[in-house]
Coordinates of C-alpha atoms in Angstrom, one line a residue:
X12 CA 41.9 -46.5 53.1
X13 CA 45.3 -48.1 55.0
X14 CA 43.7 -48.0 58.2
X15 CA 40.6 -49.5 57.2
X16 CA 42.7 -52.0 55.0
X17 CA 44.6 -53.6 58.5
X18 CA 41.2 -53.6 60.5
X19 CA 39.2 -56.6 59.6
X20 CA 35.8 -55.2 61.8
X21 CA 36.4 -51.7 59.5
X22 CA 37.3 -53.7 56.2
X23 CA 34.1 -55.6 56.8
X24 CA 31.1 -52.5 57.3
X25 CA 32.2 -50.7 54.9
X26 CA 33.2 -53.2 52.1
X27 CA 29.8 -55.0 52.7
X28 CA 28.1 -51.3 51.9
X29 CA 30.1 -50.6 48.9
X30 CA 30.9 -52.6 46.1
X31 CA 33.6 -49.7 44.7
X32 CA 35.3 -50.3 48.0
X33 CA 35.3 -54.1 48.0
X34 CA 36.9 -53.8 44.8
X35 CA 39.4 -51.6 45.8
X36 CA 40.4 -53.3 49.4
X37 CA 39.8 -57.0 47.8
X38 CA 40.0 -57.3 44.2
X39 CA 43.0 -53.7 44.2
X40 CA 45.0 -56.4 41.6
X41 CA 42.6 -55.8 39.0
X42 CA 42.9 -52.2 39.3
X43 CA 45.5 -50.7 37.6
X44 CA 44.0 -47.3 36.2
X45 CA 41.9 -45.5 38.0
X46 CA 37.9 -45.2 38.1
X47 CA 36.8 -43.5 35.5
X48 CA 32.8 -41.4 35.6
X49 CA 31.7 -44.5 33.0
X50 CA 32.6 -47.7 35.6
X51 CA 31.6 -45.3 39.2
X52 CA 28.0 -45.3 37.1
X53 CA 28.5 -48.8 36.4
X54 CA 28.6 -50.0 40.3
X55 CA 26.6 -47.5 41.1
X56 CA 23.6 -48.9 38.4
X57 CA 24.6 -52.5 40.1
X58 CA 24.1 -51.6 43.0
X59 CA 20.9 -48.9 43.1
X60 CA 17.7 -51.0 43.8
X61 CA 15.9 -48.1 41.3
X62 CA 16.4 -50.6 38.5
X63 CA 15.9 -54.6 38.5
X64 CA 17.9 -55.0 34.3
X65 CA 20.2 -52.9 33.9
X66 CA 21.9 -54.1 30.4
X67 CA 25.3 -52.0 29.3
X68 CA 27.2 -52.0 26.1
X69 CA 30.9 -50.8 26.2
X70 CA 33.7 -51.7 24.5
X71 CA 36.8 -53.8 25.1
X72 CA 39.0 -53.3 27.6
X73 CA 36.2 -51.2 29.8
X74 CA 36.5 -53.0 32.3
X75 CA 32.8 -54.3 33.4
X76 CA 33.4 -57.8 33.6
X77 CA 35.9 -57.0 36.2
X78 CA 33.2 -55.2 38.3
X79 CA 30.4 -56.7 36.7
X80 CA 31.1 -60.2 36.5
X81 CA 33.8 -60.6 38.9
X82 CA 33.0 -58.3 41.4
X83 CA 30.0 -57.4 41.8
X84 CA 28.6 -61.3 41.7
X85 CA 30.5 -61.6 45.4
X86 CA 30.0 -58.0 46.6
X87 CA 26.2 -58.6 46.1
X88 CA 26.3 -62.0 47.7
X89 CA 28.2 -61.1 50.7
X90 CA 27.6 -57.2 51.4
X91 CA 24.6 -55.3 52.2
X92 CA 22.4 -57.1 48.6
X93 CA 22.5 -60.3 50.3
X94 CA 22.5 -62.0 47.7
X95 CA 21.4 -66.2 48.0
X96 CA 21.5 -67.5 44.1
X97 CA 23.6 -65.8 41.4
X98 CA 23.3 -66.8 38.2
X99 CA 26.2 -66.3 35.4
X100 CA 25.3 -66.3 31.1
X101 CA 28.4 -66.6 28.7
X102 CA 27.7 -67.9 25.2
X103 CA 30.0 -71.2 25.8
X104 CA 30.4 -73.7 28.1
X105 CA 34.8 -73.0 27.8
X106 CA 33.2 -68.4 28.7
X107 CA 31.5 -70.5 31.8
X108 CA 33.8 -72.8 33.6
X109 CA 36.1 -69.7 33.2
X110 CA 34.6 -67.3 34.5
X111 CA 33.4 -69.1 37.4
X112 CA 37.8 -70.8 37.8
X113 CA 38.2 -66.5 38.3
X114 CA 36.0 -66.2 41.6
X115 CA 36.5 -69.9 42.4
X116 CA 40.2 -68.6 41.6
X117 CA 40.1 -65.3 43.7
X118 CA 38.9 -67.5 46.5
X119 CA 41.5 -69.7 46.6
X120 CA 45.0 -67.7 46.6
X121 CA 43.8 -64.2 47.9
X122 CA 43.8 -64.4 51.1
X123 CA 42.8 -60.7 52.7
X124 CA 39.4 -62.3 51.2
X125 CA 39.2 -65.8 51.9
X126 CA 40.0 -64.8 55.7
X127 CA 36.9 -62.8 55.4
X128 CA 34.3 -65.0 53.4
X129 CA 35.4 -68.0 54.1
X130 CA 34.7 -71.7 53.6
X131 CA 33.0 -72.5 51.1
X132 CA 32.7 -75.7 48.5
X133 CA 33.5 -76.3 44.8
X134 CA 31.2 -78.3 42.5
X135 CA 30.2 -79.2 39.5
X136 CA 27.0 -82.0 38.5
X137 CA 26.8 -84.3 35.5
X138 CA 25.4 -82.0 33.0
X139 CA 28.8 -79.3 33.7
X140 CA 26.5 -76.6 35.4
X141 CA 30.0 -75.1 38.2
X142 CA 29.2 -73.5 41.0
X143 CA 30.5 -72.4 44.2
X144 CA 29.1 -72.4 47.4
X145 CA 29.5 -70.2 50.2
X146 CA 28.4 -71.9 53.6
X147 CA 28.4 -69.5 55.7
X148 CA 26.4 -66.3 54.7
X149 CA 24.1 -70.1 52.7
X150 CA 24.6 -68.5 49.2
X151 CA 25.6 -69.9 45.2
X152 CA 27.1 -69.0 42.7
X153 CA 26.3 -70.9 39.6
X154 CA 27.9 -70.6 36.7
X155 CA 26.1 -71.4 32.6
X156 CA 26.1 -71.4 29.2
X157 CA 23.8 -70.5 26.9
X158 CA 23.2 -73.6 25.6
X159 CA 22.0 -75.5 28.7
X160 CA 18.9 -75.3 30.4
X161 CA 18.8 -73.3 33.3
X162 CA 15.2 -73.2 34.0
X163 CA 15.3 -74.6 37.7
X164 CA 18.1 -73.5 38.3
X165 CA 17.9 -72.8 42.4
X166 CA 20.3 -73.2 45.7
X167 CA 17.9 -75.1 48.0
X168 CA 14.2 -72.5 48.6
X169 CA 16.4 -69.3 46.5
X170 CA 15.1 -69.2 43.0
X171 CA 18.1 -67.0 41.4
X172 CA 17.7 -63.2 42.2
X173 CA 21.0 -61.8 40.6
X174 CA 21.2 -62.9 36.9
X175 CA 24.4 -62.2 35.3
X176 CA 24.5 -62.7 31.0
X177 CA 27.9 -61.9 29.8
X178 CA 28.5 -61.4 26.1
X179 CA 26.0 -64.0 24.5
X180 CA 26.1 -62.4 21.4
X181 CA 28.1 -64.3 18.3
X182 CA 30.9 -62.8 17.2
X183 CA 30.8 -63.7 13.9
X184 CA 28.4 -62.9 11.2
X185 CA 24.9 -63.6 12.9
X186 CA 21.7 -64.4 10.4
X187 CA 18.5 -62.7 11.3
X188 CA 17.4 -65.8 12.4
X189 CA 20.0 -66.1 15.0
X190 CA 19.4 -63.3 16.1
X191 CA 15.9 -63.9 16.6
X192 CA 16.3 -67.1 18.1
X193 CA 18.6 -65.2 20.9
X194 CA 16.3 -62.4 21.7
X195 CA 13.1 -64.7 21.8
X196 CA 15.6 -66.8 24.7
X197 CA 16.3 -64.4 26.6
X198 CA 13.0 -63.3 27.7
X199 CA 11.3 -67.2 27.2
X200 CA 14.2 -68.7 29.1
X201 CA 16.5 -65.6 31.0
X202 CA 13.1 -64.2 32.1
X203 CA 11.3 -66.2 33.7
X204 CA 13.6 -68.1 35.8
X205 CA 14.2 -65.2 38.1
X206 CA 12.0 -64.5 40.5
X207 CA 10.2 -60.8 42.4
X208 CA 13.2 -58.5 43.7
X209 CA 15.3 -60.4 40.8
X210 CA 18.4 -57.9 39.7
X211 CA 19.1 -58.7 36.0
X212 CA 22.6 -57.7 34.3
X213 CA 23.2 -57.5 31.0
X214 CA 26.5 -56.9 29.2
X215 CA 28.1 -57.3 25.9
X216 CA 30.2 -55.0 23.0
X217 CA 28.1 -54.4 19.4
X218 CA 27.9 -57.2 17.8
X219 CA 25.3 -55.9 15.1
X220 CA 22.8 -53.0 15.1
X221 CA 19.5 -55.1 15.9
X222 CA 21.3 -57.2 18.3
X223 CA 20.3 -58.8 21.6
X224 CA 21.7 -55.5 24.0
X225 CA 20.4 -52.7 21.0
X226 CA 16.8 -55.3 21.5
X227 CA 16.9 -55.1 24.8
X228 CA 17.3 -50.7 24.5
X229 CA 14.0 -51.2 22.0
X230 CA 11.8 -52.6 24.6
X231 CA 12.9 -50.3 27.7
X232 CA 12.8 -47.2 25.3
X233 CA 9.0 -48.7 23.9
X234 CA 8.2 -49.3 28.0
X235 CA 7.6 -52.7 28.5
X236 CA 10.0 -53.6 30.3
X237 CA 10.2 -50.5 33.7
X238 CA 12.6 -50.8 36.3
X239 CA 15.3 -51.4 34.1
X240 CA 18.2 -49.0 32.0
X241 CA 20.8 -48.8 29.3
X242 CA 23.4 -47.3 29.0
X243 CA 26.1 -47.5 26.8
X244 CA 30.3 -46.4 26.6
X245 CA 31.8 -46.1 23.8
X246 CA 35.5 -45.9 23.1
X247 CA 34.9 -42.3 22.0
X248 CA 32.5 -40.3 22.9
X249 CA 31.1 -37.7 21.0
X250 CA 33.8 -34.6 21.2
X251 CA 36.4 -37.7 19.9
X252 CA 37.6 -37.9 24.0
X253 CA 38.0 -41.1 25.2
X254 CA 36.4 -42.8 28.1
X255 CA 39.1 -43.8 30.1
X256 CA 41.4 -41.7 30.1
X257 CA 42.9 -43.1 32.8
X258 CA 44.2 -45.9 30.9
X259 CA 45.0 -44.8 27.8
X260 CA 45.8 -41.4 27.9
X261 CA 47.8 -40.6 24.1
X262 CA 47.0 -40.9 21.7
X263 CA 49.0 -43.4 20.7
X264 CA 47.0 -46.3 23.4
X265 CA 43.9 -44.8 21.7
X266 CA 45.0 -45.4 18.6
X267 CA 46.1 -48.7 19.2
X268 CA 42.8 -49.9 20.7
X269 CA 41.6 -48.4 17.6
X270 CA 43.1 -50.3 15.6
X271 CA 41.6 -53.7 16.8
X272 CA 38.3 -51.8 17.4
X273 CA 35.5 -51.6 15.1
X274 CA 34.1 -48.7 14.2
X275 CA 30.6 -49.6 16.1
X276 CA 32.2 -49.2 19.3
X277 CA 32.7 -45.5 18.8
X278 CA 30.1 -42.8 19.2

């Protein structure tokens, strides 16, 4: 690994072909603990061209946002997928700006990453939609919120070819009407902005038994959405074992996190 990091040509070659290598080489400061099998599966699903839609429901502090909302968008643009228009949609404008800032700061402060990926420039339109342009590969990463109009988002001639929805649901009580509105918004507004070959990643926690993630699971299960997959990763599996023992190795650390997790996050 050390030899790969020091050799720029080899480094670019292996990181372009592997999201795992990309994370470990360019974003190693996020990788405090060894990856668990469920995280390796998330990476595989992101890399795979077998699925157009990947719905991931995972416990808080599972690393899903680091892998799929920071590392994957950058790799999808700079790696072998060669995405040209990435759209990251969050629940609020504050969250959208935070996601944008995370990626922007990574490129500005990560010298190894910047030396391999730059140049880039950032801009912000009058509606507050943040975008980051990677000029040398002709790609753009756009961050928007659920309340903004997303129709017509594009990068020159490219319509969105990667759409990531992260934590769209409200953690506070949702009425049936609010849940239905969110589901219809995803079906009627989010899905149509893509095109053939667009990849959709939907991330979140289990907020409600009839929330967006489980409604999408039902849609996939009923065969209404081919080339789609749903994965649920609870903090504890059916045998009461932690899914990420590398980070939560003992009963004390497990119990500490369980105190702040709703019962729905357990298998």
